[in-house]
Amino acid sequence: MKLKSLFLFLLLFGLRLVVSAQNDTTFFNRTANSLSNYYEKHPIEKVYLHLDKPFYLSNDTIWFKAYTVVGAQHRLSALSKVLYCELINDKDSVINRHVLKLISGVAWGDFILPRTLTPGNYRIRAYTKWMQNAGADYFYNQTIRIGGQKPASTTLTTTPVKPDIQFFPEGGELVNGIRSKVAVKLVKQNGLGIDATGVITDNEGNEVAAFTTQHLGMGLFALMPQSGKIYKAKIICADSARYTVDVPTAQEKGFVLSVNNNRADSLIVRVQVNQKLFQEKQNSIVYLVAQSGGNISYTIKSKLTGPGFTTRIAKNIFSTGITQFTLFSESCEPLNERIVFIQNNDDLKFKSSAIAQTYLPRQKMKIDLDIKNKLEKPTVGSFSVAVINETQVPVNENMESTILSNLLLTSDIKGYIEQPNYYFNHVNEQTIANLDILMLTQGYHRFEWKQVLNNTSPPIAYQPEKGIELQGSIKTLSGKIVTNGKIAIMCVKEGVIIDTLTDATGNFKIGDLNFSDTAKLVLSAKKNKSNPNVIIDVIPTKYPVITKQQNIDILNTFSTEGINVLQKNYLTYLGYLKDDSLKKARMLKEVVIKAKKSQKPDLSHSANLHGGGNADQVILADKLNNCANLSDCLRGIVFGVNFAFDGTPISTRGGKMSVIIDGVILDGNQINNLNASDIYSIEVLRTGFTKGIYGSTIQPGGALVITTKRGVDPTYVSKEPPVGIISYSYKGYYKAKTFYTPQYTHPKTDAEALDLRNTIYWNPNMVTNQQGNASFEYYNNDSKGTYRVVIEGVDVDGNLGRQVYRYKVE
């Protein structure tokens, strides 16, 4: 009864302070203004990718939609217009990168996987240039499995390796004389948690606390440390290994900030000070501030007339997501911090047309949606839909990264979070309690309070991109900068010509370009109207360093059924390798037998500014005989061209011609410095149309564009750099492929191939109307099993939504 009375007194005392705090707002106003200014200068941008499925095969396609949001309300971002998406292997190397154009914060794309891709763990990384200011820890990073798993031949018995064992006192530190919650987390070498039990003993061998981990290697115990004592934890792991580790040393004096998040409607926040510090700080002031995404939701001021205070706060004043509580001293120094997660059940609500339990293969499906916000009002939003055969694709719903778990949780804290969707999949008292332990073990580091309050935040290194850019410089042949030099950029394929001038440092920058992926650009520059003797230097795009991925063994997250699917897929992968090997052997044989068969040459590496193959004549290597001089090989082969004694090509209608060797423009007499065996192709440009793009940079008669064999250094003598004009392959916007959706309007015939795709339907661009309605149609394929429909998206107000439906095809 005494304890209950004391609690009620502290609770009432805390509520009284809320009222009195309104009379002294200097610190709170300063804090609110500083925080608002910080977030105005450093708005938080996040990226989430909705993937069509959690697991992929070699020879598969990864379909994805990107949602880029900004601010605490998660509204679709208008800040950045360019998004970078990368597929990274287990060696931390980018194997594919796409640049996407963001329109109203969304974009979509795909990664096509070769069927000989080595099975293993890969990851997808996505970010904007603006997000680089916060660091790579806050990029979108998702580990996925591609390909199968080799069946284990034997079971090896290994010696247990000591896990990483950490203790996290609530509020930051243990303080002598104050009973505190302490979270414990044990992580194995594979990055996953391991369960354990433990007892806490003091230096006299007395047992003072005990714990049992309750979720993914995380647990909780209470401890009241005493001055002059040290504490150890004796731990027994699930693999029977035993360890003894030190518990963090308690402070002789200090504050403890604790939060009880077990109630459905409110938080109980308690601030305590130990006796030693209370004697020094009696009657001083402390401040408590709660903020989320830069918005301050709650403040309280307390005068230390007692050992602390307790206050109850309604949860509905906070936004769903992470809220940070910080205790400040009278001198405005941050003392303690505690983050909590608020779940207000305010995500979008989906209602659909009735979905039956079973359907037939190739049956047409039509799903009508009615989507409303938390106020039960229709809402307009952007959504994506994926339908897969769950029987063919291992799915662990708790492991999935979803629009809710990512934008509300994992995007705000550093470190790997195991099973992020566990906390959102089926919310109940147990998941809420486990999520609170996760908050005790994960840090929140979006900003440092001292920097915010002192207005000393780091300078902004990267500005938001409004479009892709091309940067470079112009210099004379002697290396001097060229100011006010004119440079023109041409893309013949897309019919674009842009020009600009260099600045006082000789640099140029052209922004808001709208070129497609790997566009062929021509850059021409002049020092003045008639002097093209300049060197153009293009600055390549600098991408963020690939940070080493934490070694997470996601194979351990699959069920036995999922492992069986992986092993089956591994055998399919071996079949691909064998099949490709046989095909290659047959191809070699066919090349010999059918040598005269016309095949379109691969001129993708040609430096022809019109694009490879767009020429008056194309000559391939097989037309070049073994001759001492290349010009001798070409006599009588090149139409309308003669060759001078020194080898210079001469057009019968225009005069002398240049040679362009892998993009380097040289005098025609350099042709005989090349070996015929080095050459892959020669393209003849001699008519007005084909040679006109080069202007005065080549001889009046045109040019021979020579492409050498890849991997061979051409043996021409002249090493003079090209002047006045260069070609450049530009990484522009990626154009997403269209998902193939077959239309089955008739029963399958025996001669017709089975459709066994495991991604049945993908739609990245579903938009609801003003009534909150949308619909989509598709056909089941020939594969039987449990079909899984996943819909994700965000509305115009930043409300997030996810819905999963299932049905059977028999």
Short mmCIF file of C-alpha atoms in Angstrom, two decimals, residues 258-632:
data_model
loop_
_atom_site.label_atom_id
_atom_site.label_comp_id
_atom_site.label_asym_id
_atom_site.label_seq_id
_atom_site.Cartn_x
_atom_site.Cartn_y
_atom_site.Cartn_z
CA SER A 258 12.87 5.02 -17.54
CA VAL A 259 9.72 4.49 -19.61
CA ASN A 260 6.97 1.92 -19.16
CA ASN A 261 5.40 1.24 -22.56
CA ASN A 262 3.17 -1.68 -21.55
CA ARG A 263 -0.11 0.26 -21.44
CA ALA A 264 -2.24 0.46 -24.57
CA ASP A 265 -3.18 4.13 -24.18
CA SER A 266 -0.32 5.80 -22.29
CA LEU A 267 3.33 5.88 -21.30
CA ILE A 268 4.61 6.09 -17.74
CA VAL A 269 7.84 8.11 -17.66
CA ARG A 270 9.98 8.23 -14.54
CA VAL A 271 13.04 10.34 -13.72
CA GLN A 272 15.17 9.42 -10.69
CA VAL A 273 18.30 10.90 -9.16
CA ASN A 274 20.46 9.06 -6.64
CA GLN A 275 21.07 10.47 -3.18
CA LYS A 276 24.64 11.54 -3.83
CA LEU A 277 23.75 13.74 -6.79
CA PHE A 278 20.50 14.94 -5.21
CA GLN A 279 22.48 16.52 -2.38
CA GLU A 280 24.43 18.53 -4.95
CA LYS A 281 21.53 19.35 -7.30
CA GLN A 282 18.69 19.87 -4.84
CA ASN A 283 16.25 22.55 -6.07
CA SER A 284 17.92 22.71 -9.49
CA ILE A 285 15.89 22.38 -12.68
CA VAL A 286 15.73 19.48 -15.16
CA TYR A 287 13.87 19.38 -18.45
CA LEU A 288 12.34 16.43 -20.27
CA VAL A 289 11.72 16.66 -24.04
CA ALA A 290 10.09 14.09 -26.32
CA GLN A 291 10.57 14.49 -30.07
CA SER A 292 9.92 12.48 -33.20
CA GLY A 293 11.30 13.45 -36.61
CA GLY A 294 11.97 16.99 -35.44
CA ASN A 295 8.51 17.53 -33.97
CA ILE A 296 8.43 18.09 -30.21
CA SER A 297 5.37 16.31 -28.81
CA TYR A 298 5.87 16.66 -25.07
CA THR A 299 7.86 18.76 -22.59
CA ILE A 300 8.04 18.94 -18.82
CA LYS A 301 10.09 20.98 -16.33
CA SER A 302 10.87 19.76 -12.82
CA LYS A 303 12.48 21.32 -9.77
CA LEU A 304 14.45 18.74 -7.83
CA THR A 305 12.76 19.00 -4.44
CA GLY A 306 12.71 15.20 -4.17
CA PRO A 307 14.46 12.15 -5.62
CA GLY A 308 12.54 12.35 -8.92
CA PHE A 309 9.15 12.45 -10.55
CA THR A 310 6.78 10.32 -12.60
CA THR A 311 4.36 11.41 -15.33
CA ARG A 312 1.76 9.68 -17.45
CA ILE A 313 1.48 10.68 -21.12
CA ALA A 314 -1.28 9.75 -23.56
CA LYS A 315 0.13 7.89 -26.57
CA ASN A 316 -2.17 9.57 -29.06
CA ILE A 317 -0.15 12.81 -28.86
CA PHE A 318 2.75 11.01 -30.57
CA SER A 319 3.15 9.92 -34.18
CA THR A 320 3.51 6.24 -34.97
CA GLY A 321 7.20 5.40 -34.99
CA ILE A 322 10.22 6.13 -32.80
CA THR A 323 9.95 8.85 -30.15
CA GLN A 324 13.10 10.06 -28.40
CA PHE A 325 12.92 11.13 -24.71
CA THR A 326 15.86 13.25 -23.54
CA LEU A 327 16.52 14.57 -20.04
CA PHE A 328 18.40 17.91 -19.87
CA SER A 329 20.14 19.59 -16.95
CA GLU A 330 19.55 23.18 -15.91
CA SER A 331 22.53 24.19 -18.06
CA CYS A 332 20.86 22.49 -21.06
CA GLU A 333 23.24 19.53 -21.15
CA PRO A 334 21.67 16.24 -22.33
CA LEU A 335 21.89 13.74 -19.45
CA ASN A 336 19.86 10.65 -20.39
CA GLU A 337 18.09 9.31 -23.43
CA ARG A 338 15.46 6.65 -24.03
CA ILE A 339 13.72 5.79 -27.29
CA VAL A 340 10.31 4.14 -27.45
CA PHE A 341 8.18 2.92 -30.31
CA ILE A 342 4.59 4.13 -30.57
CA GLN A 343 2.06 1.98 -32.45
CA ASN A 344 -1.18 3.89 -32.93
CA ASN A 345 -2.81 1.58 -35.48
CA ASP A 346 -3.16 4.50 -37.90
CA ASP A 347 -1.96 2.83 -41.11
CA LEU A 348 -4.19 2.66 -44.19
CA LYS A 349 -7.13 0.26 -44.11
CA PHE A 350 -7.81 -2.02 -47.09
CA LYS A 351 -11.12 -3.54 -48.05
CA SER A 352 -11.35 -5.77 -51.10
CA SER A 353 -13.89 -7.60 -53.15
CA ALA A 354 -14.53 -11.08 -51.79
CA ILE A 355 -11.65 -13.46 -52.48
CA ALA A 356 -12.70 -17.10 -52.62
CA GLN A 357 -10.68 -19.86 -50.99
CA THR A 358 -9.82 -21.72 -54.20
CA TYR A 359 -9.47 -20.96 -57.91
CA LEU A 360 -8.38 -22.80 -61.04
CA PRO A 361 -5.15 -22.54 -63.02
CA ARG A 362 -5.36 -19.84 -65.72
CA GLN A 363 -8.49 -18.42 -64.13
CA LYS A 364 -8.93 -14.69 -64.48
CA MET A 365 -8.64 -12.73 -61.23
CA LYS A 366 -10.11 -9.28 -60.60
CA ILE A 367 -9.53 -7.61 -57.25
CA ASP A 368 -11.30 -4.35 -56.36
CA LEU A 369 -9.87 -2.27 -53.53
CA ASP A 370 -11.34 0.35 -51.23
CA ILE A 371 -8.63 2.14 -49.24
CA LYS A 372 -9.31 4.53 -46.35
CA ASN A 373 -7.18 6.44 -43.84
CA LYS A 374 -7.41 6.28 -40.04
CA LEU A 375 -10.42 8.62 -40.13
CA GLU A 376 -12.23 6.17 -42.41
CA LYS A 377 -12.00 8.70 -45.24
CA PRO A 378 -11.21 7.67 -48.86
CA THR A 379 -7.66 8.53 -49.81
CA VAL A 380 -5.60 9.03 -52.96
CA GLY A 381 -2.26 7.24 -53.02
CA SER A 382 0.38 5.39 -54.97
CA PHE A 383 0.54 1.61 -54.55
CA SER A 384 2.28 -1.49 -55.90
CA VAL A 385 1.00 -5.06 -56.17
CA ALA A 386 2.89 -8.37 -56.26
CA VAL A 387 1.34 -11.82 -56.63
CA ILE A 388 3.54 -14.88 -56.14
CA ASN A 389 3.10 -18.62 -55.73
CA GLU A 390 4.12 -18.98 -52.10
CA THR A 391 4.52 -22.73 -52.51
CA GLN A 392 7.45 -22.14 -54.87
CA VAL A 393 9.04 -19.22 -53.00
CA PRO A 394 10.19 -19.58 -49.37
CA VAL A 395 8.56 -16.79 -47.36
CA ASN A 396 9.32 -15.88 -43.75
CA GLU A 397 6.92 -13.04 -43.02
CA ASN A 398 8.73 -12.00 -39.85
CA MET A 399 11.99 -11.60 -41.79
CA GLU A 400 10.50 -9.46 -44.55
CA SER A 401 11.27 -5.80 -44.99
CA THR A 402 7.94 -4.03 -45.47
CA ILE A 403 6.90 -0.44 -46.01
CA LEU A 404 5.85 -0.28 -42.35
CA SER A 405 8.89 -1.94 -40.77
CA ASN A 406 11.31 -0.01 -42.96
CA LEU A 407 10.00 3.55 -42.94
CA LEU A 408 8.83 3.45 -39.31
CA LEU A 409 11.61 1.42 -37.71
CA THR A 410 14.75 0.20 -39.49
CA SER A 411 15.37 3.42 -41.45
CA ASP A 412 15.78 5.40 -38.23
CA ILE A 413 18.25 3.29 -36.27
CA LYS A 414 21.66 1.86 -36.99
CA GLY A 415 22.55 -1.78 -36.95
CA TYR A 416 20.94 -4.95 -38.22
CA ILE A 417 17.44 -5.78 -37.01
CA GLU A 418 16.54 -9.43 -37.14
CA GLN A 419 12.94 -10.17 -38.16
CA PRO A 420 11.80 -6.53 -38.55
CA ASN A 421 8.29 -7.44 -39.66
CA TYR A 422 7.73 -9.55 -36.52
CA TYR A 423 6.82 -6.33 -34.70
CA PHE A 424 4.15 -5.39 -37.30
CA ASN A 425 2.90 -8.72 -38.57
CA HIS A 426 0.47 -9.55 -35.74
CA VAL A 427 0.68 -6.83 -33.08
CA ASN A 428 -0.09 -8.05 -29.55
CA GLU A 429 1.16 -7.55 -26.01
CA GLN A 430 4.13 -9.87 -26.56
CA THR A 431 5.32 -8.18 -29.77
CA ILE A 432 4.94 -4.76 -28.13
CA ALA A 433 7.02 -5.89 -25.14
CA ASN A 434 9.71 -7.36 -27.40
CA LEU A 435 9.78 -4.22 -29.51
CA ASP A 436 10.40 -2.21 -26.36
CA ILE A 437 13.42 -4.39 -25.55
CA LEU A 438 14.64 -3.78 -29.10
CA MET A 439 14.42 -0.04 -28.42
CA LEU A 440 16.67 -0.53 -25.39
CA THR A 441 19.30 -2.38 -27.43
CA GLN A 442 19.33 -0.24 -30.62
CA GLY A 443 20.64 3.31 -30.80
CA TYR A 444 19.02 6.39 -32.32
CA HIS A 445 21.59 8.70 -33.87
CA ARG A 446 19.83 10.96 -36.33
CA PHE A 447 21.46 13.99 -34.70
CA GLU A 448 23.43 15.15 -31.67
CA TRP A 449 21.58 17.47 -29.28
CA LYS A 450 24.65 19.60 -28.55
CA GLN A 451 25.07 20.37 -32.23
CA VAL A 452 21.38 21.20 -32.60
CA LEU A 453 21.21 23.51 -29.59
CA ASN A 454 24.48 25.26 -30.48
CA ASN A 455 23.64 25.51 -34.19
CA THR A 456 26.91 23.76 -35.04
CA SER A 457 25.60 21.00 -37.27
CA PRO A 458 28.05 19.74 -39.91
CA PRO A 459 28.02 21.47 -43.31
CA ILE A 460 25.93 19.96 -46.07
CA ALA A 461 28.19 18.15 -48.53
CA TYR A 462 25.53 16.97 -51.01
CA GLN A 463 22.65 18.99 -52.39
CA PRO A 464 19.39 17.40 -53.56
CA GLU A 465 19.55 16.44 -57.23
CA LYS A 466 16.87 17.91 -59.44
CA GLY A 467 18.17 15.90 -62.37
CA ILE A 468 21.25 14.02 -63.49
CA GLU A 469 24.27 16.17 -64.23
CA LEU A 470 27.37 16.19 -66.40
CA GLN A 471 30.46 18.00 -65.13
CA GLY A 472 33.93 18.54 -66.50
CA SER A 473 36.55 21.07 -67.51
CA ILE A 474 38.20 22.53 -70.60
CA LYS A 475 41.92 23.21 -70.83
CA THR A 476 44.35 24.21 -73.51
CA LEU A 477 46.83 21.69 -74.90
CA SER A 478 49.40 23.15 -72.51
CA GLY A 479 47.12 22.59 -69.50
CA LYS A 480 45.83 26.12 -68.91
CA ILE A 481 42.20 26.55 -67.91
CA VAL A 482 39.78 27.94 -70.48
CA THR A 483 37.32 30.45 -69.07
CA ASN A 484 34.12 31.28 -70.95
CA GLY A 485 34.90 28.43 -73.31
CA LYS A 486 31.90 27.15 -75.19
CA ILE A 487 31.01 23.48 -74.93
CA ALA A 488 28.17 21.71 -76.69
CA ILE A 489 26.68 18.32 -75.79
CA MET A 490 24.89 16.34 -78.47
CA CYS A 491 22.96 13.10 -78.26
CA VAL A 492 22.00 12.14 -81.80
CA LYS A 493 19.92 9.15 -80.73
CA GLU A 494 17.65 11.31 -78.58
CA GLY A 495 17.87 14.46 -80.71
CA VAL A 496 19.29 16.66 -77.94
CA ILE A 497 21.78 19.53 -78.27
CA ILE A 498 22.77 21.55 -75.19
CA ASP A 499 25.49 24.17 -74.86
CA THR A 500 27.00 26.15 -72.02
CA LEU A 501 30.12 28.10 -71.01
CA THR A 502 32.90 27.27 -68.59
CA ASP A 503 33.21 29.33 -65.42
CA ALA A 504 36.21 31.25 -64.07
CA THR A 505 37.92 27.98 -63.10
CA GLY A 506 37.46 26.38 -66.51
CA ASN A 507 34.75 24.02 -65.25
CA PHE A 508 31.32 23.38 -66.70
CA LYS A 509 28.20 21.74 -65.30
CA ILE A 510 24.99 20.91 -67.10
CA GLY A 511 22.10 19.72 -64.97
CA ASP A 512 18.61 18.32 -65.34
CA LEU A 513 19.66 16.02 -68.19
CA ASN A 514 17.12 13.51 -69.40
CA PHE A 515 19.23 10.95 -71.24
CA SER A 516 18.55 7.26 -71.22
CA ASP A 517 20.87 4.66 -69.75
CA THR A 518 24.31 4.46 -71.47
CA ALA A 519 23.52 7.23 -73.93
CA LYS A 520 26.23 8.03 -76.49
CA LEU A 521 27.13 11.71 -76.10
CA VAL A 522 29.34 13.94 -78.22
CA LEU A 523 31.07 16.81 -76.44
CA SER A 524 32.65 19.49 -78.59
CA ALA A 525 34.41 22.59 -77.25
CA LYS A 526 36.29 25.63 -78.45
CA LYS A 527 38.54 28.16 -76.79
CA ASN A 528 37.05 30.81 -79.03
CA LYS A 529 35.03 30.87 -82.23
CA SER A 530 37.73 29.32 -84.40
CA ASN A 531 40.08 27.53 -81.99
CA PRO A 532 39.08 23.93 -81.16
CA ASN A 533 42.54 23.05 -79.82
CA VAL A 534 41.34 22.26 -76.32
CA ILE A 535 41.12 19.14 -74.17
CA ILE A 536 37.77 18.15 -72.67
CA ASP A 537 37.85 16.30 -69.37
CA VAL A 538 34.62 14.76 -68.07
CA ILE A 539 34.34 14.13 -64.34
CA PRO A 540 32.81 10.66 -63.86
CA THR A 541 30.01 10.25 -61.34
CA LYS A 542 31.36 9.40 -57.91
CA TYR A 543 29.25 6.81 -56.12
CA PRO A 544 29.30 6.15 -52.36
CA VAL A 545 31.77 3.60 -51.07
CA ILE A 546 30.28 0.14 -50.60
CA THR A 547 30.30 -0.45 -46.87
CA LYS A 548 31.06 -3.97 -45.71
CA GLN A 549 27.87 -5.85 -45.07
CA GLN A 550 27.34 -7.46 -41.69
CA ASN A 551 27.75 -11.22 -42.04
CA ILE A 552 24.13 -12.28 -41.71
CA ASP A 553 23.43 -15.95 -42.42
CA ILE A 554 19.91 -15.64 -43.79
CA LEU A 555 19.84 -19.35 -44.63
CA ASN A 556 19.23 -19.94 -40.93
CA THR A 557 16.02 -17.95 -41.23
CA PHE A 558 14.39 -20.36 -43.69
CA SER A 559 12.07 -23.12 -42.55
CA THR A 560 12.77 -26.79 -43.34
CA GLU A 561 10.31 -26.52 -46.21
CA GLY A 562 12.14 -23.46 -47.48
CA ILE A 563 15.53 -25.20 -47.30
CA ASN A 564 14.10 -28.04 -49.37
CA VAL A 565 13.04 -25.54 -52.03
CA LEU A 566 16.52 -23.97 -51.96
CA GLN A 567 18.18 -27.34 -52.46
CA LYS A 568 15.87 -28.16 -55.35
CA ASN A 569 16.70 -24.82 -56.94
CA TYR A 570 20.42 -25.53 -56.58
CA LEU A 571 20.01 -28.64 -58.72
CA THR A 572 18.16 -26.51 -61.28
CA TYR A 573 21.13 -24.10 -61.28
CA LEU A 574 23.54 -26.99 -61.97
CA GLY A 575 21.28 -28.01 -64.85
CA TYR A 576 21.54 -24.48 -66.27
CA LEU A 577 25.34 -24.67 -66.20
CA LYS A 578 25.37 -28.04 -67.94
CA ASP A 579 22.81 -26.94 -70.51
CA ASP A 580 24.73 -23.74 -71.31
CA SER A 581 27.96 -25.71 -71.64
CA LEU A 582 26.36 -28.03 -74.20
CA LYS A 583 24.85 -25.12 -76.08
CA LYS A 584 28.20 -23.39 -76.30
CA ALA A 585 29.76 -26.55 -77.71
CA ARG A 586 27.08 -26.81 -80.37
CA MET A 587 27.46 -23.16 -81.24
CA LEU A 588 31.17 -23.57 -81.88
CA LYS A 589 30.43 -26.42 -84.25
CA GLU A 590 27.74 -24.47 -86.07
CA VAL A 591 30.05 -21.51 -86.62
CA VAL A 592 32.40 -23.74 -88.61
CA ILE A 593 29.68 -25.36 -90.66
CA LYS A 594 27.64 -22.25 -91.35
CA ALA A 595 30.35 -19.64 -91.66
CA LYS A 596 28.57 -17.84 -94.47
CA LYS A 597 25.37 -17.33 -92.51
CA SER A 598 24.70 -13.62 -92.06
CA GLN A 599 24.70 -12.51 -88.41
CA LYS A 600 24.27 -9.03 -87.02
CA PRO A 601 27.61 -7.90 -85.55
CA ASP A 602 27.90 -6.66 -81.97
CA LEU A 603 28.94 -3.02 -82.36
CA SER A 604 27.96 -1.92 -78.87
CA HIS A 605 31.55 -0.83 -78.16
CA SER A 606 31.88 1.25 -81.29
CA ALA A 607 32.86 4.93 -80.84
CA ASN A 608 30.69 5.94 -83.80
CA LEU A 609 28.82 9.04 -82.66
CA HIS A 610 25.80 7.93 -84.67
CA GLY A 611 25.80 4.64 -82.80
CA GLY A 612 27.49 1.39 -83.79
CA GLY A 613 26.57 0.20 -87.26
CA ASN A 614 25.10 3.51 -88.49
CA ALA A 615 27.58 4.05 -91.29
CA ASP A 616 27.89 3.95 -95.09
CA GLN A 617 29.65 0.60 -94.84
CA VAL A 618 30.67 -1.82 -92.07
CA ILE A 619 33.67 -4.12 -92.48
CA LEU A 620 34.29 -6.91 -89.98
CA ALA A 621 37.54 -8.63 -89.08
CA ASP A 622 36.86 -11.69 -91.22
CA LYS A 623 37.22 -9.52 -94.36
CA LEU A 624 40.76 -8.47 -93.43
CA ASN A 625 43.45 -10.74 -94.79
CA ASN A 626 46.90 -11.12 -93.27
CA CYS A 627 48.77 -8.15 -94.76
CA ALA A 628 51.73 -6.01 -93.78
CA ASN A 629 49.79 -2.72 -93.95
CA LEU A 630 46.15 -2.32 -92.99
CA SER A 631 45.57 -0.01 -95.96
CA ASP A 632 46.56 -2.85 -98.27
#
